[in-house]
PDB file of C-alpha atoms in Angstrom:
ATOM      1  CA  ARG F 623       6.426-101.543-149.122  1.00 80.00           C
ATOM      2  CA  PRO F 624       7.528-104.593-147.290  1.00 86.00           C
ATOM      3  CA  ALA F 625       3.658-105.120-145.881  1.00 90.00           C
ATOM      4  CA  ALA F 626       2.417-105.024-149.565  1.00 90.00           C
ATOM      5  CA  ASP F 627       5.252-107.739-150.762  1.00 89.00           C
ATOM      6  CA  ALA F 628       4.257-109.933-147.902  1.00 92.00           C
ATOM      7  CA  ARG F 629       0.491-109.879-148.885  1.00 94.00           C
ATOM      8  CA  HIS F 630       1.096-109.834-152.479  1.00 93.00           C
ATOM      9  CA  ALA F 631       3.461-113.154-151.537  1.00 94.00           C
ATOM     10  CA  CYS F 632       0.534-114.354-149.658  1.00 95.00           C
ATOM     11  CA  PHE F 633      -2.178-114.199-153.033  1.00 96.00           C
ATOM     12  CA  TYR F 634      -0.016-115.757-154.887  1.00 95.00           C
ATOM     13  CA  LEU F 635       0.852-118.910-152.275  1.00 95.00           C
ATOM     14  CA  ALA F 636      -2.864-119.003-152.061  1.00 95.00           C
ATOM     15  CA  ARG F 637      -3.758-119.285-155.804  1.00 96.00           C
ATOM     16  CA  LYS F 638      -0.925-121.640-156.704  1.00 94.00           C
ATOM     17  CA  LEU F 639      -1.024-123.792-153.756  1.00 94.00           C
ATOM     18  CA  LEU F 640      -4.608-123.680-152.940  1.00 94.00           C
ATOM     19  CA  HIS F 641      -5.846-123.221-156.504  1.00 95.00           C
ATOM     20  CA  GLN F 642      -8.683-120.453-155.087  1.00 95.00           C
ATOM     21  CA  PRO F 643     -10.601-118.305-157.275  1.00 97.00           C
ATOM     22  CA  PHE F 644      -9.006-114.906-156.998  1.00 97.00           C
ATOM     23  CA  ALA F 645     -12.559-113.535-155.443  1.00 97.00           C
ATOM     24  CA  ARG F 646     -12.199-116.213-152.738  1.00 97.00           C
ATOM     25  CA  ILE F 647      -8.614-115.160-151.903  1.00 97.00           C
ATOM     26  CA  GLY F 648      -9.762-111.344-151.925  1.00 97.00           C
ATOM     27  CA  ASP F 649     -12.406-112.365-149.259  1.00 97.00           C
ATOM     28  CA  HIS F 650     -10.136-113.570-146.662  1.00 96.00           C
ATOM     29  CA  PHE F 651      -7.605-111.037-146.952  1.00 95.00           C
ATOM     30  CA  GLY F 652      -9.804-108.332-145.782  1.00 94.00           C
ATOM     31  CA  GLY F 653     -12.100-108.137-148.656  1.00 96.00           C
ATOM     32  CA  ARG F 654      -9.417-107.137-151.480  1.00 96.00           C
ATOM     33  CA  ASP F 655     -11.116-107.079-155.025  1.00 96.00           C
ATOM     34  CA  HIS F 656     -10.296-109.691-157.162  1.00 97.00           C
ATOM     35  CA  ALA F 657      -8.542-107.524-159.838  1.00 97.00           C
ATOM     36  CA  THR F 658      -6.032-106.803-157.007  1.00 96.00           C
ATOM     37  CA  VAL F 659      -5.188-110.476-156.437  1.00 97.00           C
ATOM     38  CA  LEU F 660      -5.031-110.827-159.795  1.00 97.00           C
ATOM     39  CA  GLN F 661      -2.585-108.144-160.345  1.00 96.00           C
ATOM     40  CA  ALA F 662      -0.712-109.506-157.408  1.00 94.00           C
ATOM     41  CA  CYS F 663      -0.506-112.984-158.459  1.00 95.00           C
ATOM     42  CA  ARG F 664       0.961-111.712-162.009  1.00 94.00           C
ATOM     43  CA  LYS F 665       3.531-109.531-160.823  1.00 91.00           C
ATOM     44  CA  MET F 666       4.702-112.546-158.460  1.00 91.00           C
ATOM     45  CA  GLU F 667       4.832-114.509-161.562  1.00 90.00           C
ATOM     46  CA  THR F 668       6.795-111.944-164.012  1.00 91.00           C
ATOM     47  CA  GLY F 669       9.047-110.339-161.166  1.00 85.00           C
ATOM     48  CA  ARG F 670      12.504-110.413-160.576  1.00 85.00           C
ATOM     49  CA  GLY F 671      14.591-109.716-157.143  1.00 85.00           C
ATOM     50  CA  PRO F 672      14.967-111.047-154.095  1.00 87.00           C
ATOM     51  CA  VAL F 673      11.137-110.708-153.008  1.00 86.00           C
ATOM     52  CA  ARG F 674      10.683-112.919-156.072  1.00 88.00           C
ATOM     53  CA  ASP F 675      13.338-115.390-155.124  1.00 90.00           C
ATOM     54  CA  ARG F 676      12.133-116.058-151.845  1.00 91.00           C
ATOM     55  CA  VAL F 677       8.440-116.719-152.889  1.00 92.00           C
ATOM     56  CA  ARG F 678       9.885-119.325-155.004  1.00 91.00           C
ATOM     57  CA  ARG F 679      11.878-121.185-152.841  1.00 93.00           C
ATOM     58  CA  LEU F 680       8.925-120.766-150.218  1.00 93.00           C
ATOM     59  CA  GLU F 681       6.688-122.339-152.680  1.00 92.00           C
ATOM     60  CA  ARG F 682       8.982-125.384-153.567  1.00 93.00           C
ATOM     61  CA  SER F 683       9.346-125.967-149.917  1.00 93.00           C
ATOM     62  CA  LEU F 684       5.537-125.836-149.083  1.00 92.00           C
ATOM     63  CA  GLN F 685       4.991-128.048-152.298  1.00 89.00           C
ATOM     64  CA  GLU F 686       6.975-130.832-150.570  1.00 86.00           C
ATOM     65  CA  THR F 687       5.554-131.023-147.424  1.00 72.00           C
TER      66      THR F 687
END
């Protein structure tokens, strides 16, 4: 589960910060399907809890640099 959460966070950050298409992000992460990336991004956008809070803080930090 921790590895999947980290991968989902990477999908989300790549989408938000790099503005890459879902298919390209999936290809970069070992040939994942675009729907997998889309689902992970939606989960990160609507999710709650400590993982989501950490991703939000990381996103803000990366946007500042």
